[in-house]
Amino acid sequence: MKKFEAHKHYWWGENHQHHDGEETIIKMSFPRCFIRYKLNEAYFADYEEFYANIAEVQWFDGDKPSEKEQERIMMEAWNFLAIEERLLEEDLEDIDFDED
């Protein structure tokens, strides 16, 4: 599988204790940010659906980047999420559920 250098510093996570039904993407390279979004019943169909479900964005390094830079980061985050979900789905397909 091709690895995207832009995704190297992105992480995907959850906090069921305080934000059940939501997930997060954390970008650890500058400008660092935390993106919390509400889950859909299934995977997001497209970027617009993902963007519409963002509940919170926090910028760790002070001022927000320009609107253009924010849009680029949100798009990168969406692309990262789509690839991670696809990899997870492939992992699940590889599991042998036979109880023989």
Short mmCIF file of C-alpha atoms in Angstrom, two decimals:
data_model
loop_
_atom_site.label_atom_id
_atom_site.label_comp_id
_atom_site.label_asym_id
_atom_site.label_seq_id
_atom_site.Cartn_x
_atom_site.Cartn_y
_atom_site.Cartn_z
CA MET A 1 0.00 0.00 0.00
CA LYS A 2 1.25 3.46 -0.85
CA LYS A 3 1.96 5.56 2.24
CA PHE A 4 1.34 9.30 2.08
CA GLU A 5 4.03 11.40 3.75
CA ALA A 6 1.39 14.04 4.60
CA HIS A 7 -0.37 11.47 6.84
CA LYS A 8 2.73 10.54 8.85
CA HIS A 9 1.83 12.82 11.76
CA TYR A 10 -1.92 12.15 11.88
CA TRP A 11 -3.51 9.95 14.54
CA TRP A 12 -7.05 8.60 14.88
CA GLY A 13 -8.70 8.07 18.26
CA GLU A 14 -11.73 7.91 20.52
CA ASN A 15 -12.75 8.87 24.04
CA HIS A 16 -15.91 6.90 24.87
CA GLN A 17 -16.01 8.16 28.46
CA HIS A 18 -16.67 11.77 27.55
CA HIS A 19 -17.45 11.86 23.82
CA ASP A 20 -19.33 8.67 22.98
CA GLY A 21 -20.39 8.65 19.35
CA GLU A 22 -17.47 10.83 18.31
CA GLU A 23 -13.92 10.27 17.07
CA THR A 24 -10.87 12.47 16.79
CA ILE A 25 -8.05 13.11 14.39
CA ILE A 26 -4.92 14.66 15.86
CA LYS A 27 -2.35 16.30 13.60
CA MET A 28 1.02 16.41 15.37
CA SER A 29 3.01 18.38 12.78
CA PHE A 30 2.86 22.18 12.56
CA PRO A 31 0.30 23.63 12.67
CA ARG A 32 -0.85 21.06 15.20
CA CYS A 33 -4.57 20.54 15.69
CA PHE A 34 -7.25 18.36 17.20
CA ILE A 35 -10.36 17.60 15.12
CA ARG A 36 -13.35 16.06 16.92
CA TYR A 37 -16.24 14.89 14.75
CA LYS A 38 -19.58 13.15 15.23
CA LEU A 39 -19.86 9.66 13.83
CA ASN A 40 -22.33 8.79 11.17
CA GLU A 41 -24.14 5.45 11.17
CA ALA A 42 -21.78 4.36 8.42
CA TYR A 43 -18.61 5.83 7.01
CA PHE A 44 -18.80 9.35 5.65
CA ALA A 45 -19.79 9.36 2.00
CA ASP A 46 -17.64 12.34 1.10
CA TYR A 47 -15.59 15.27 2.38
CA GLU A 48 -18.63 17.56 2.69
CA GLU A 49 -20.39 15.08 4.97
CA PHE A 50 -17.25 14.72 7.10
CA TYR A 51 -16.82 18.49 7.30
CA ALA A 52 -20.47 19.01 8.27
CA ASN A 53 -20.00 16.61 11.22
CA ILE A 54 -16.96 18.34 12.73
CA ALA A 55 -17.86 19.26 16.31
CA GLU A 56 -14.63 21.02 17.33
CA VAL A 57 -11.23 22.05 16.00
CA GLN A 58 -8.50 23.17 18.38
CA TRP A 59 -5.25 24.70 17.16
CA PHE A 60 -2.43 23.91 19.60
CA ASP A 61 0.14 26.43 18.38
CA GLY A 62 -1.75 29.65 19.03
CA ASP A 63 -3.34 31.49 16.12
CA LYS A 64 -5.38 29.67 13.52
CA PRO A 65 -3.71 29.28 10.15
CA SER A 66 -5.21 31.00 7.11
CA GLU A 67 -8.56 29.81 5.76
CA LYS A 68 -6.75 28.19 2.81
CA GLU A 69 -4.37 26.32 5.14
CA GLN A 70 -7.26 25.21 7.38
CA GLU A 71 -9.09 23.85 4.34
CA ARG A 72 -5.95 21.98 3.20
CA ILE A 73 -5.56 20.42 6.66
CA MET A 74 -9.23 19.39 6.87
CA MET A 75 -8.93 17.78 3.42
CA GLU A 76 -5.74 15.97 4.47
CA ALA A 77 -7.50 14.77 7.62
CA TRP A 78 -10.44 13.50 5.56
CA ASN A 79 -8.09 11.66 3.18
CA PHE A 80 -6.21 10.17 6.15
CA LEU A 81 -9.49 8.99 7.71
CA ALA A 82 -10.72 7.44 4.46
CA ILE A 83 -7.49 5.44 4.06
CA GLU A 84 -7.47 4.34 7.72
CA GLU A 85 -11.10 3.16 7.45
CA ARG A 86 -10.30 1.23 4.27
CA LEU A 87 -7.30 -0.44 5.97
CA LEU A 88 -9.45 -1.35 8.96
CA GLU A 89 -12.08 -2.85 6.67
CA GLU A 90 -9.40 -4.90 4.88
CA ASP A 91 -8.09 -6.14 8.24
CA LEU A 92 -11.59 -7.25 9.22
CA GLU A 93 -12.02 -9.08 5.92
CA ASP A 94 -8.78 -10.98 6.60
CA ILE A 95 -9.99 -12.34 9.94
CA ASP A 96 -11.13 -15.94 9.75
CA PHE A 97 -14.39 -16.14 11.67
CA ASP A 98 -14.83 -19.89 11.10
CA GLU A 99 -15.16 -21.82 14.33
CA ASP A 100 -13.96 -25.14 12.91
#
